[in-house]
Coordinates of C-alpha atoms in Angstrom, one line a residue:
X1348 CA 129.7 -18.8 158.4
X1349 CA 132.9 -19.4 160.2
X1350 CA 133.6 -15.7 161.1
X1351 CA 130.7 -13.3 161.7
X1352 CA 132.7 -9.8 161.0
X1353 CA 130.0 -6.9 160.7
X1354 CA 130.2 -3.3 160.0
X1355 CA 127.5 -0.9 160.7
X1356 CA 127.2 1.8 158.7
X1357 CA 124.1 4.6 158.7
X1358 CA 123.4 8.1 159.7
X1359 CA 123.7 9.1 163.5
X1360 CA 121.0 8.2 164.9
X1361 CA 119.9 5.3 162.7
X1362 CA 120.0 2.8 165.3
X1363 CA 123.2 1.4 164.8
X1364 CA 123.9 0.9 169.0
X1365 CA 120.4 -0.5 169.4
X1366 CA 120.6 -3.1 166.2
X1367 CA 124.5 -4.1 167.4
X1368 CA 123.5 -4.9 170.9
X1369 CA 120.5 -7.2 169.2
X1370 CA 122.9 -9.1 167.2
X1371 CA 125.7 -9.4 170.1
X1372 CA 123.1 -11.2 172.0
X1373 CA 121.9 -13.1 169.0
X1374 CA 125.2 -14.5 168.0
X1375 CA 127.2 -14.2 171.2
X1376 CA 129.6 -11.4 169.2
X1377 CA 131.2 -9.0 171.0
X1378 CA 129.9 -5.2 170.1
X1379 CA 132.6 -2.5 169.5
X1380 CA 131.3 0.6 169.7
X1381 CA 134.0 3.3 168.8
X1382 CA 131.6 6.1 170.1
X1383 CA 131.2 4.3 173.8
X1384 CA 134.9 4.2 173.9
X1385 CA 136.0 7.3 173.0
X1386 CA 133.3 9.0 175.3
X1387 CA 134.8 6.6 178.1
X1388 CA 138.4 7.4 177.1
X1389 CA 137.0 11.4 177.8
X1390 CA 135.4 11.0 181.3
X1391 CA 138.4 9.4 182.3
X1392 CA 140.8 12.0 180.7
X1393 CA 142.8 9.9 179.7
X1394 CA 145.3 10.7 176.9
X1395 CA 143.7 9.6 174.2
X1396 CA 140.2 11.2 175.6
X1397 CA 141.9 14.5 175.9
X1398 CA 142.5 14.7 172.6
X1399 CA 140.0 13.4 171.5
X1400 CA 137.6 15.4 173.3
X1401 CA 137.9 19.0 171.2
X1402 CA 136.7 17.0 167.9
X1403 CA 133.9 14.8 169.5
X1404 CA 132.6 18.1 170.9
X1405 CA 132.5 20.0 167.6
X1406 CA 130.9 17.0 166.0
X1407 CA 134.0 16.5 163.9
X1408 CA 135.5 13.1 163.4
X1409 CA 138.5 12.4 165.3
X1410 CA 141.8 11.8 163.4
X1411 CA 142.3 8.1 161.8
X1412 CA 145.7 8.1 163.8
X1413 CA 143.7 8.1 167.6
X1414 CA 140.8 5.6 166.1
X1415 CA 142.4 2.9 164.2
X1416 CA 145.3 1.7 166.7
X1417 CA 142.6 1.7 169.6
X1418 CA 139.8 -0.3 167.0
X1419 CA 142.7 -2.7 165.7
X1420 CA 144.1 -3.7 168.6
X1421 CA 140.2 -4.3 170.6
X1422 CA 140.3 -6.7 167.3
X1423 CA 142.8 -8.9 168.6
X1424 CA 141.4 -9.8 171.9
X1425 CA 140.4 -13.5 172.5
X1426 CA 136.8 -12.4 172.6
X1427 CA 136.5 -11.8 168.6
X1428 CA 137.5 -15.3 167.4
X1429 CA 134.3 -15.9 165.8
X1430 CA 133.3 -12.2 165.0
X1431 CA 132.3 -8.6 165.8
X1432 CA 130.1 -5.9 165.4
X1433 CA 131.4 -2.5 164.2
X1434 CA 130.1 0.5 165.0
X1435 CA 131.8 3.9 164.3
X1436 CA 134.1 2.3 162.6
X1437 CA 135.0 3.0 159.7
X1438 CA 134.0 6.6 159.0
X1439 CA 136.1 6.8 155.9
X1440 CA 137.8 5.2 153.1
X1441 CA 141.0 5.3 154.2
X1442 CA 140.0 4.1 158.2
X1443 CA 137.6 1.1 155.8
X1444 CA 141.2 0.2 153.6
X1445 CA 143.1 0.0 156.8
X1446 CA 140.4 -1.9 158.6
X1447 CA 140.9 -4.3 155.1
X1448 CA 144.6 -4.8 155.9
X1449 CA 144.7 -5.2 159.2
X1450 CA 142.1 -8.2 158.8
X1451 CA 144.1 -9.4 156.0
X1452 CA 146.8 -9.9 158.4
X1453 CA 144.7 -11.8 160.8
X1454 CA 143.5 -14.0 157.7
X1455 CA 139.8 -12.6 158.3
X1456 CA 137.8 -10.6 156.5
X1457 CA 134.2 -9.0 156.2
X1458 CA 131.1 -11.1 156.2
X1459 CA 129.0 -7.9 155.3
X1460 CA 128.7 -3.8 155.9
X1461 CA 125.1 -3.7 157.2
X1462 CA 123.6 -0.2 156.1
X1463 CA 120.6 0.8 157.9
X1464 CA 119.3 3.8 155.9
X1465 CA 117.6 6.7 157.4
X1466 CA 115.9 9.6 155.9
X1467 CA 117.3 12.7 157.4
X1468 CA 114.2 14.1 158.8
X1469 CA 114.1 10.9 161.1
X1470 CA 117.4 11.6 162.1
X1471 CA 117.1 14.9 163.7
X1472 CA 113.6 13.8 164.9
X1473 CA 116.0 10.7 167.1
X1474 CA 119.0 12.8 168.2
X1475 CA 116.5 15.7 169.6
X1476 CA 114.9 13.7 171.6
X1477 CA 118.0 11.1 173.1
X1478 CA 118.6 11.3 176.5
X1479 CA 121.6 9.7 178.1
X1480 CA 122.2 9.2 182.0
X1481 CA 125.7 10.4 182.8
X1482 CA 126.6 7.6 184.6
X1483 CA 126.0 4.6 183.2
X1484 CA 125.4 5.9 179.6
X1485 CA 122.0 4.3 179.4
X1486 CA 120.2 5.6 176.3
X1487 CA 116.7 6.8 176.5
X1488 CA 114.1 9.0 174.1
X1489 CA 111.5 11.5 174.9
X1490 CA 108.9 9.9 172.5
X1491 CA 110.3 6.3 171.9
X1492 CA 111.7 5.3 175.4
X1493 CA 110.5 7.8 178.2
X1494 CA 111.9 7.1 181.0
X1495 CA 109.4 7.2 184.2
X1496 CA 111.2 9.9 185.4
X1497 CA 112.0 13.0 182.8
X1498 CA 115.2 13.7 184.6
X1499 CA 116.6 10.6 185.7
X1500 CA 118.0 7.0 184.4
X1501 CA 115.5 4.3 185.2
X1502 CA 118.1 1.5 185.9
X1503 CA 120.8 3.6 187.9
X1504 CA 119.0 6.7 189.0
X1505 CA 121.6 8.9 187.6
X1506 CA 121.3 12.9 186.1
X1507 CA 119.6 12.1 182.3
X1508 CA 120.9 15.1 179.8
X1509 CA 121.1 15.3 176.6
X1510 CA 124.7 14.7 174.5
X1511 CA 126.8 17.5 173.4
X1512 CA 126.6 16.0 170.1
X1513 CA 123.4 15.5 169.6
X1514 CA 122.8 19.6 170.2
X1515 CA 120.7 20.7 167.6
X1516 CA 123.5 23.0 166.0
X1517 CA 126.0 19.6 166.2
X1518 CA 123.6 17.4 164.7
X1519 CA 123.6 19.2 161.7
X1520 CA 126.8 19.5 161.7
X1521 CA 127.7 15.6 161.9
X1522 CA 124.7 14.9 159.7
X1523 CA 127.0 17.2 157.0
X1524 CA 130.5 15.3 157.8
X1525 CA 128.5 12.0 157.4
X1526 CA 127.4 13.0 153.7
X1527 CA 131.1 13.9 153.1
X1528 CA 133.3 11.5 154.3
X1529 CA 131.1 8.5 155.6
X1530 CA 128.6 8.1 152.3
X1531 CA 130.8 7.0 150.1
X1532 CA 132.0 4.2 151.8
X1533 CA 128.8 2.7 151.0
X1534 CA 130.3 2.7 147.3
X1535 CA 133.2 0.9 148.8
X1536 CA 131.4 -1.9 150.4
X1537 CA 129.0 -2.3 146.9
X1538 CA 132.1 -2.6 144.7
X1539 CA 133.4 -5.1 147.2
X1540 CA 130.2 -6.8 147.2
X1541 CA 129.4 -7.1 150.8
X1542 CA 127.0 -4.1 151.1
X1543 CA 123.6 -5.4 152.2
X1544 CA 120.8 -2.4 152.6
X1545 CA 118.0 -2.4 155.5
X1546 CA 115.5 0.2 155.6
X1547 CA 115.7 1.6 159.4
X1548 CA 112.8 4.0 159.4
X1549 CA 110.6 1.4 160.7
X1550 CA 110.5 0.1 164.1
X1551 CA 113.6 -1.3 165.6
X1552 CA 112.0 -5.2 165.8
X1553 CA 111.2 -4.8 161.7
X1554 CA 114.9 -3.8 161.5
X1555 CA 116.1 -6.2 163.9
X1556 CA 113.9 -8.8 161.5
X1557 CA 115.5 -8.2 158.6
X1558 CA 118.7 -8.3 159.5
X1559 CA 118.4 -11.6 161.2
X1560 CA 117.0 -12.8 157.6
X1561 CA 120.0 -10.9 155.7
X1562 CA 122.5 -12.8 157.7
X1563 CA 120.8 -16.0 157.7
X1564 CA 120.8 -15.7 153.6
X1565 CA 124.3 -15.0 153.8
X1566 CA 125.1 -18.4 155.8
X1567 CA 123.0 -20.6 153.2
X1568 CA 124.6 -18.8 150.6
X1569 CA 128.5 -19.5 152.5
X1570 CA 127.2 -23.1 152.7
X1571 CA 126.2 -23.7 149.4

């Protein structure tokens, strides 16, 4: 395929972060996490982070106008020439049509909108127990990834606590602005026939597996 544009769409905590960082190793493609860098544009309080900050806190998206200049221009860096990986991005139809234009303009377009589906039960059962160091941002999970020391980050020795948005009462909050505004983009995708499903309540390696074989279809069938 000569471009290797992914979106990641899924619940929060389906695993997007861990598949994305997978594939960016797999296909050298740089991973462009919306999430990481709006949480880094609020520890540095910047202006942009400030703004940003009363939404991301609530569990609320943040306003198309803050996300979608940041996301378009990180897609005209050098670095994505051959492709990227998504994540966070798009959380609506109007952010997924603008995303459409702006890679219009740059003659590109999607190679697929990789949906890992999660049943809500697993969701909350993820988010309750993520841990994340506060200086490095290094994830880790009570039950799936311990780390050795309940309190602190195994690779930096940082504080380990747990996100404000992944706070019980916030979880089911963004669980309920997913169903609303982020669901129906996967009727967007299907109509524009680059949907492709992946069942992420199974281990992360299965996922991981299936993927891989979803893309490598995709390139026979860009061949052919």
């Amino acid at each position: 395929m000569p471009q290797l544009n992914l979106v990641l769409l899924g619940p929060p905590g389906a695993g997007k972060g861990t598949q994305a960082v997978r594939l960016g190793k797999d296909f050298d493609l740089p991973y462009v996490a919306t999430g990481n860098m709006l949480r880094d544009e609020v520890r540095e309080e910047t202006e942009l982070g400030l703004k940003a900050k009363e939404y991301m806190e609530r569990g609320d998206l943040v306003p198309d106008d803050l996300i979608i200049a940041m996301i378009l221009k990180r897609l005209e860096s050098p670095d994505t020439a051959n492709g990227f990986i998504l994540d966070g991005f798009p959380r609506t139809e109007a952010q997924a049509e603008a995303l459409d234009q702006a890679l219009a303009k740059l003659g590109r377009s999607l190679a697929a909108a990789l949906l890992i589906d999660v049943s809500e039960e697993e969701v909350i059962r993820r988010l309750s127990g993520r841990r994340v160091c506060v200086k490095g941002q290094h994830n880790f999970h009570v039950e799936n990834d311990p780390p050795k020391h309940s309190d602190r980050c195994d690779v930096d020795g940082s504080r380990l606590v747990v996100r404000a948005d992944d706070r019980p009462e916030v979880v089911e909050h963004r669980l309920g602005q997913y169903h609303e505004k982020t669901e129906p983009l996967i009727e967007y995708y299907e109509k524009k026939g680059v949907l492709q499903r992946v069942d992420g309540d199974r281990d992360p390696e299965e996922v991981t597996d299936d993927i891989r074989a979803t893309l490598a279809t995709l390139a026979m069938e860009e061949e052919a």
